[in-house]
Short mmCIF file of C-alpha atoms and ligand atoms in Angstrom, two decimals:
data_model
loop_
_atom_site.label_atom_id
_atom_site.label_comp_id
_atom_site.label_asym_id
_atom_site.label_seq_id
_atom_site.Cartn_x
_atom_site.Cartn_y
_atom_site.Cartn_z
CA MET A 1 35.57 48.31 -84.29
CA ARG A 2 38.24 49.57 -86.62
CA THR A 3 41.91 48.71 -86.05
CA GLU A 4 42.80 52.26 -84.92
CA ASP A 5 39.99 52.17 -82.37
CA MET A 6 41.15 48.78 -81.12
CA ARG A 7 44.65 50.09 -80.64
CA THR A 8 43.33 53.13 -78.78
CA GLU A 9 41.25 50.79 -76.66
CA ASP A 10 44.29 48.67 -75.82
CA MET A 11 46.28 51.76 -74.87
CA ARG A 12 43.73 52.88 -72.31
CA THR A 13 45.15 52.71 -68.82
CA GLU A 14 43.40 51.56 -65.67
CA ASP A 15 43.53 55.16 -64.38
CA MET A 16 41.28 56.27 -67.21
CA ARG A 17 38.56 53.86 -66.18
CA THR A 18 36.87 56.14 -63.73
CA GLU A 19 34.95 54.94 -60.70
CA ASP A 20 31.79 55.99 -62.56
CA MET A 21 32.45 53.61 -65.39
CA ARG A 22 32.89 50.65 -63.06
CA LYS A 23 29.38 51.19 -61.68
CA GLU A 24 26.36 49.29 -62.98
CA ASP A 25 24.94 51.75 -65.43
CA ILE A 26 22.58 51.71 -68.35
CA ARG A 27 21.77 55.21 -69.53
CA THR A 28 19.13 56.08 -72.05
CA GLU A 29 19.22 59.29 -73.96
CA ASP A 30 18.46 60.64 -77.37
CA ILE A 31 21.87 60.20 -78.94
CA THR A 32 20.47 59.47 -82.36
CA ALA A 33 19.95 62.91 -83.77
CA ALA A 34 23.57 63.96 -83.54
CA LEU A 35 25.32 60.71 -84.22
CA THR A 36 22.78 58.41 -85.89
CA CYS A 37 23.99 56.07 -83.21
CA LEU A 38 21.38 53.77 -81.68
CA LEU A 39 23.43 52.10 -79.01
CA ARG A 40 26.90 52.18 -77.57
CA LEU A 41 28.64 49.85 -75.16
CA GLN A 42 31.61 51.56 -73.55
CA ASP A 43 34.19 49.51 -71.74
CA VAL A 44 31.61 46.97 -70.64
CA THR A 45 32.59 44.14 -68.35
CA LYS A 46 30.32 41.20 -67.56
CA ASN A 47 31.05 38.24 -65.31
CA ARG A 48 28.91 35.12 -65.51
CA ASN A 49 29.22 31.79 -63.84
CA GLY A 50 32.46 32.82 -62.15
CA TRP A 51 34.34 33.96 -65.23
CA ARG A 52 34.70 37.21 -67.13
CA VAL A 53 32.66 36.79 -70.32
CA LEU A 54 33.16 40.37 -71.54
CA ASP A 55 36.25 42.34 -70.60
CA HIS A 56 36.09 46.08 -71.32
CA ALA A 57 34.10 45.58 -74.51
CA SER A 58 33.20 48.61 -76.63
CA VAL A 59 30.87 48.43 -79.63
CA THR A 60 28.64 50.91 -81.44
CA VAL A 61 25.45 50.33 -83.41
CA HIS A 62 24.56 53.02 -85.93
CA GLU A 63 21.25 53.20 -87.76
CA ASN A 64 20.57 51.38 -91.03
CA ARG A 65 23.00 48.58 -90.31
CA ILE A 66 22.81 44.82 -90.11
CA ILE A 67 25.50 43.56 -87.78
CA GLY A 68 26.49 39.95 -87.22
CA VAL A 69 27.79 38.77 -83.84
CA VAL A 70 30.26 35.95 -84.35
CA GLY A 71 32.27 33.73 -82.04
CA ASP A 72 32.71 30.20 -80.72
CA ASN A 73 30.10 28.42 -78.57
CA GLY A 74 29.90 29.81 -75.06
CA ILE A 75 32.08 32.85 -75.82
CA GLY A 76 29.39 35.40 -74.88
CA LYS A 77 27.31 36.30 -77.95
CA SER A 78 23.95 35.88 -76.18
CA THR A 79 25.34 37.72 -73.17
CA LEU A 80 26.26 40.65 -75.42
CA LEU A 81 22.78 40.71 -76.99
CA LYS A 82 21.08 40.55 -73.59
CA LEU A 83 23.19 43.45 -72.36
CA MET A 84 22.17 45.43 -75.46
CA ALA A 85 18.53 44.53 -74.77
CA GLY A 86 18.78 45.61 -71.13
CA LEU A 87 17.97 42.07 -69.95
CA LEU A 88 21.34 41.90 -68.20
CA ARG A 89 23.19 44.72 -66.49
CA PRO A 90 26.92 45.23 -66.92
CA ASP A 91 29.30 44.73 -64.00
CA GLY A 92 31.36 47.63 -65.29
CA GLY A 93 31.30 50.24 -68.03
CA GLN A 94 28.31 51.91 -69.62
CA ILE A 95 25.56 51.13 -72.06
CA ILE A 96 24.16 54.22 -73.75
CA ARG A 97 21.11 53.89 -75.91
CA GLU A 98 18.04 55.62 -77.24
CA GLU A 99 14.96 55.96 -75.10
CA VAL A 100 13.06 53.69 -77.51
CA PRO A 101 13.79 50.20 -76.17
CA PRO A 102 15.36 47.56 -78.43
CA SER A 103 13.23 44.63 -79.57
CA TYR A 104 14.87 41.41 -78.44
CA ILE A 105 13.43 38.63 -80.57
CA LEU A 106 12.47 35.58 -78.56
CA SER A 107 12.89 32.21 -80.23
CA GLY A 108 9.92 29.80 -80.57
CA SER A 109 11.16 27.79 -77.61
CA HIS A 110 10.26 30.68 -75.27
CA PHE A 111 6.53 30.07 -75.80
CA TYR A 112 4.44 27.13 -74.59
CA GLU A 113 3.71 24.55 -77.27
CA TRP A 114 -0.04 24.78 -76.65
CA MET A 115 -0.06 28.50 -77.52
CA THR A 116 -1.48 29.59 -80.88
CA ALA A 117 0.03 32.37 -82.99
CA ASP A 118 -2.86 34.50 -81.71
CA ASP A 119 -1.90 33.73 -78.09
CA CYS A 120 1.71 34.72 -78.83
CA ALA A 121 0.52 38.01 -80.37
CA GLY A 122 -1.64 38.52 -77.25
CA PHE A 123 1.42 37.92 -75.07
CA TYR A 124 3.33 40.58 -77.01
CA ARG A 125 0.39 43.02 -76.81
CA ASP A 126 0.22 42.56 -73.02
CA PHE A 127 3.95 42.94 -72.44
CA TYR A 128 4.97 45.53 -75.02
CA PRO A 129 2.96 48.75 -75.40
CA ASP A 130 4.89 49.43 -78.63
CA PHE A 131 3.58 46.22 -80.28
CA ASP A 132 1.55 46.70 -83.46
CA ARG A 133 -0.85 43.72 -83.32
CA GLU A 134 -2.71 44.62 -86.51
CA ARG A 135 0.50 44.63 -88.52
CA ALA A 136 1.56 41.33 -86.96
CA LEU A 137 -1.75 39.71 -87.90
CA MET A 138 -1.43 41.06 -91.43
CA LEU A 139 2.11 39.65 -91.76
CA LEU A 140 0.99 36.31 -90.33
CA GLU A 141 -1.74 36.15 -92.96
CA GLN A 142 0.71 37.12 -95.70
CA SER A 143 3.01 34.35 -94.48
CA LYS A 144 0.12 31.85 -94.50
CA ILE A 145 0.50 31.14 -90.80
CA ASP A 146 -2.90 30.29 -89.36
CA ARG A 147 -3.49 32.32 -86.18
CA ARG A 148 -5.38 29.46 -84.52
CA THR A 149 -2.74 26.77 -85.05
CA ARG A 150 -0.87 25.69 -81.94
CA LEU A 151 2.92 26.17 -81.98
CA CYS A 152 3.50 22.43 -81.70
CA ARG A 153 1.74 22.03 -85.06
CA LEU A 154 3.76 24.72 -86.83
CA SER A 155 6.93 23.75 -88.66
CA ARG A 156 10.19 24.89 -87.07
CA GLY A 157 10.58 27.44 -89.88
CA ASN A 158 7.12 28.89 -89.30
CA GLN A 159 7.75 29.07 -85.55
CA GLU A 160 10.85 31.12 -86.22
CA ARG A 161 9.01 33.27 -88.74
CA LEU A 162 6.25 33.90 -86.20
CA CYS A 163 8.86 35.06 -83.68
CA MET A 164 10.46 37.27 -86.31
CA ILE A 165 7.08 38.83 -87.13
CA LEU A 166 6.28 39.48 -83.47
CA GLY A 167 9.67 41.05 -82.83
CA LEU A 168 9.60 43.18 -85.97
CA CYS A 169 6.12 44.48 -85.09
CA ARG A 170 7.44 46.28 -82.03
CA LYS A 171 8.06 49.94 -82.80
CA SER A 172 11.76 49.91 -82.17
CA ARG A 173 14.84 51.01 -84.05
CA LEU A 174 17.06 48.19 -82.88
CA TYR A 175 16.16 44.53 -83.39
CA LEU A 176 18.25 41.92 -81.63
CA PHE A 177 18.18 38.35 -82.94
CA ASP A 178 19.86 35.39 -81.28
CA GLU A 179 20.36 32.58 -83.81
CA PRO A 180 17.18 33.34 -85.80
CA PHE A 181 17.82 30.92 -88.65
CA ASP A 182 19.00 27.94 -86.65
CA GLY A 183 17.61 24.60 -87.92
CA ILE A 184 15.84 26.08 -90.95
CA ASP A 185 16.13 24.62 -94.44
CA PRO A 186 18.04 26.60 -97.12
CA TYR A 187 14.95 27.54 -99.13
CA PHE A 188 13.06 28.84 -96.12
CA LYS A 189 16.18 30.61 -94.89
CA LYS A 190 16.43 32.50 -98.18
CA ASP A 191 12.76 33.41 -97.96
CA MET A 192 13.14 34.60 -94.35
CA LYS A 193 16.17 36.72 -95.26
CA ARG A 194 14.07 38.43 -97.93
CA PHE A 195 11.19 38.81 -95.47
CA LEU A 196 13.50 40.39 -92.90
CA LEU A 197 14.93 42.91 -95.36
CA GLU A 198 11.47 43.83 -96.65
CA ASN A 199 10.00 44.32 -93.21
CA MET A 200 12.69 46.02 -91.17
CA ALA A 201 11.64 49.60 -90.46
CA ASP A 202 13.43 52.57 -92.04
CA ASN A 203 16.37 53.86 -90.03
CA SER A 204 16.42 50.78 -87.86
CA SER A 205 19.25 48.32 -87.34
CA ILE A 206 19.58 44.63 -86.67
CA VAL A 207 22.15 42.89 -84.51
CA MET A 208 22.17 39.15 -85.04
CA ALA A 209 24.19 36.41 -83.31
CA THR A 210 24.80 33.48 -85.59
CA HIS A 211 26.98 30.51 -86.45
CA LEU A 212 25.56 30.39 -90.00
CA LEU A 213 28.17 32.61 -91.58
CA LYS A 214 28.04 31.12 -95.05
CA ASP A 215 24.28 31.71 -95.23
CA LEU A 216 24.07 35.08 -93.58
CA GLU A 217 27.24 37.05 -94.15
CA SER A 218 25.85 38.61 -97.32
CA LEU A 219 23.38 40.43 -95.04
CA PHE A 220 26.01 41.97 -92.81
CA ASP A 221 27.35 45.51 -93.07
CA GLU A 222 29.51 44.88 -90.03
CA VAL A 223 30.56 42.03 -87.79
CA ILE A 224 31.24 42.03 -84.05
CA PHE A 225 33.78 39.32 -83.25
CA LEU A 226 34.22 37.75 -79.82
CA ALA A 227 37.43 35.79 -79.38
CA ASP A 228 40.47 35.45 -77.20
CA GLY A 229 38.97 37.59 -74.43
CA ARG A 230 38.34 40.50 -76.80
CA VAL A 231 35.40 42.04 -78.61
CA TRP A 232 35.96 44.00 -81.78
CA GLN A 233 33.90 45.34 -84.66
CA MET A 234 34.78 45.39 -88.35
CA GLU A 235 33.12 46.50 -91.55
CA THR A 236 32.38 43.49 -93.79
CA GLU A 237 33.87 45.49 -96.64
CA GLU A 238 37.12 45.85 -94.72
CA ILE A 239 37.30 42.07 -94.22
CA ARG A 240 36.75 41.51 -97.94
CA MET A 241 38.95 44.31 -99.31
CA ARG A 242 41.79 44.41 -96.79
CA HIS A 243 41.99 40.77 -95.80
CA HIS A 244 40.65 39.32 -99.06
CA LYS A 245 38.53 36.90 -97.10
CA SER A 246 34.89 36.13 -96.53
CA VAL A 247 33.63 36.63 -92.97
CA GLU A 248 33.64 32.86 -92.51
CA GLN A 249 37.24 32.56 -93.74
CA TYR A 250 38.30 35.43 -91.48
CA TYR A 251 36.59 33.78 -88.51
CA LEU A 252 38.17 30.39 -89.23
CA GLU A 253 41.64 31.56 -90.17
CA GLU A 254 42.37 34.84 -88.42
CA ILE A 255 40.98 34.51 -84.94
CA LYS A 256 42.08 32.33 -82.09
CA HIS A 257 39.85 29.40 -81.10
CA ASP A 258 40.38 27.71 -77.73
N1 ATP B 301 21.97 31.94 -67.31
C1 ATP B 301 23.28 31.89 -67.08
N2 ATP B 301 23.77 31.90 -65.83
C2 ATP B 301 25.08 31.85 -65.58
N3 ATP B 301 26.01 31.80 -66.54
C3 ATP B 301 25.61 31.78 -67.79
C4 ATP B 301 24.23 31.83 -68.15
N4 ATP B 301 24.14 31.79 -69.49
C5 ATP B 301 25.39 31.73 -69.95
N5 ATP B 301 26.28 31.73 -68.93
C6 ATP B 301 27.74 31.70 -69.04
O1 ATP B 301 28.14 32.73 -69.93
C7 ATP B 301 29.01 32.20 -70.93
C8 ATP B 301 28.63 32.84 -72.24
O2 ATP B 301 27.38 32.30 -72.64
P1 ATP B 301 26.59 32.81 -73.90
O3 ATP B 301 25.30 32.06 -73.89
O4 ATP B 301 26.55 34.28 -73.88
O5 ATP B 301 27.52 32.30 -75.08
P2 ATP B 301 27.21 32.16 -76.63
O6 ATP B 301 28.41 32.68 -77.35
O7 ATP B 301 25.91 32.80 -76.94
O8 ATP B 301 27.11 30.59 -76.78
P3 ATP B 301 26.41 29.70 -77.94
O9 ATP B 301 27.07 30.03 -79.23
O10 ATP B 301 26.73 28.30 -77.51
O11 ATP B 301 24.94 30.00 -77.90
C9 ATP B 301 28.81 30.68 -70.91
O12 ATP B 301 29.99 30.01 -71.17
C10 ATP B 301 28.28 30.39 -69.55
O13 ATP B 301 29.36 29.99 -68.75
#
């Protein structure tokens, strides 16, 4: 979110938050054509575990963007991604998105260890009608991941790559990753970054929660920050040009950590 938008957001009064917007509401509509906007959270509030994780948060995801989601542990990054994915419903505000559902990329730990890559692809085929199994099998072969190997025998990096392949092979325009590169060595990370860029569909976008700013910030066009009870969105370019900082420096030096 740009500074002007943040100010406007702050200036909104309670009166303007209509009864409608307080209702649980996820709307889907074809908003893309006019605005090239894939998803919008408007004034979204979410309470979890007895505290308000998101408080009137507003963010927008346009097409052809890679957006980082950055904030301290437990601040609400996964919650934000799950709201975007439709896995959680907001307690207030609205989520407006395309009819095509987002692809929320599960991490390796969501599958049983005895499952093979083939089993995981079968799971995706059964659950997601938009899953392109042939493409997934082709990418697995390209990545030298044997379809018959059980997950427990795959390296951590290959487990994550498998999950990335499965998620990317859903016909979506919005791919949501929660810590996709966690625990992966620098060489493999570089390779997976390249793989991601090569295989993301045209006119799609990625939203990615991560703590690995040094490694990943070069990917980001924008960053969504969560801190101090607020959520705001900035262009990476703005952070570099206006604040003369990297995303990591901005995160460490400019935002409040409890
Ligand atoms: N399944 C759940 N049930 C109830 N409350 C939850 C659940 N998951 C998370 N929470 C609460 O929501 C808050 C935000 O959690 P979330 O996982 O979104 O944070 P995060 O920023 O992704 O954390 P991390 O960086 O450690 O992964 C947590 O502090 C926790 O109190």
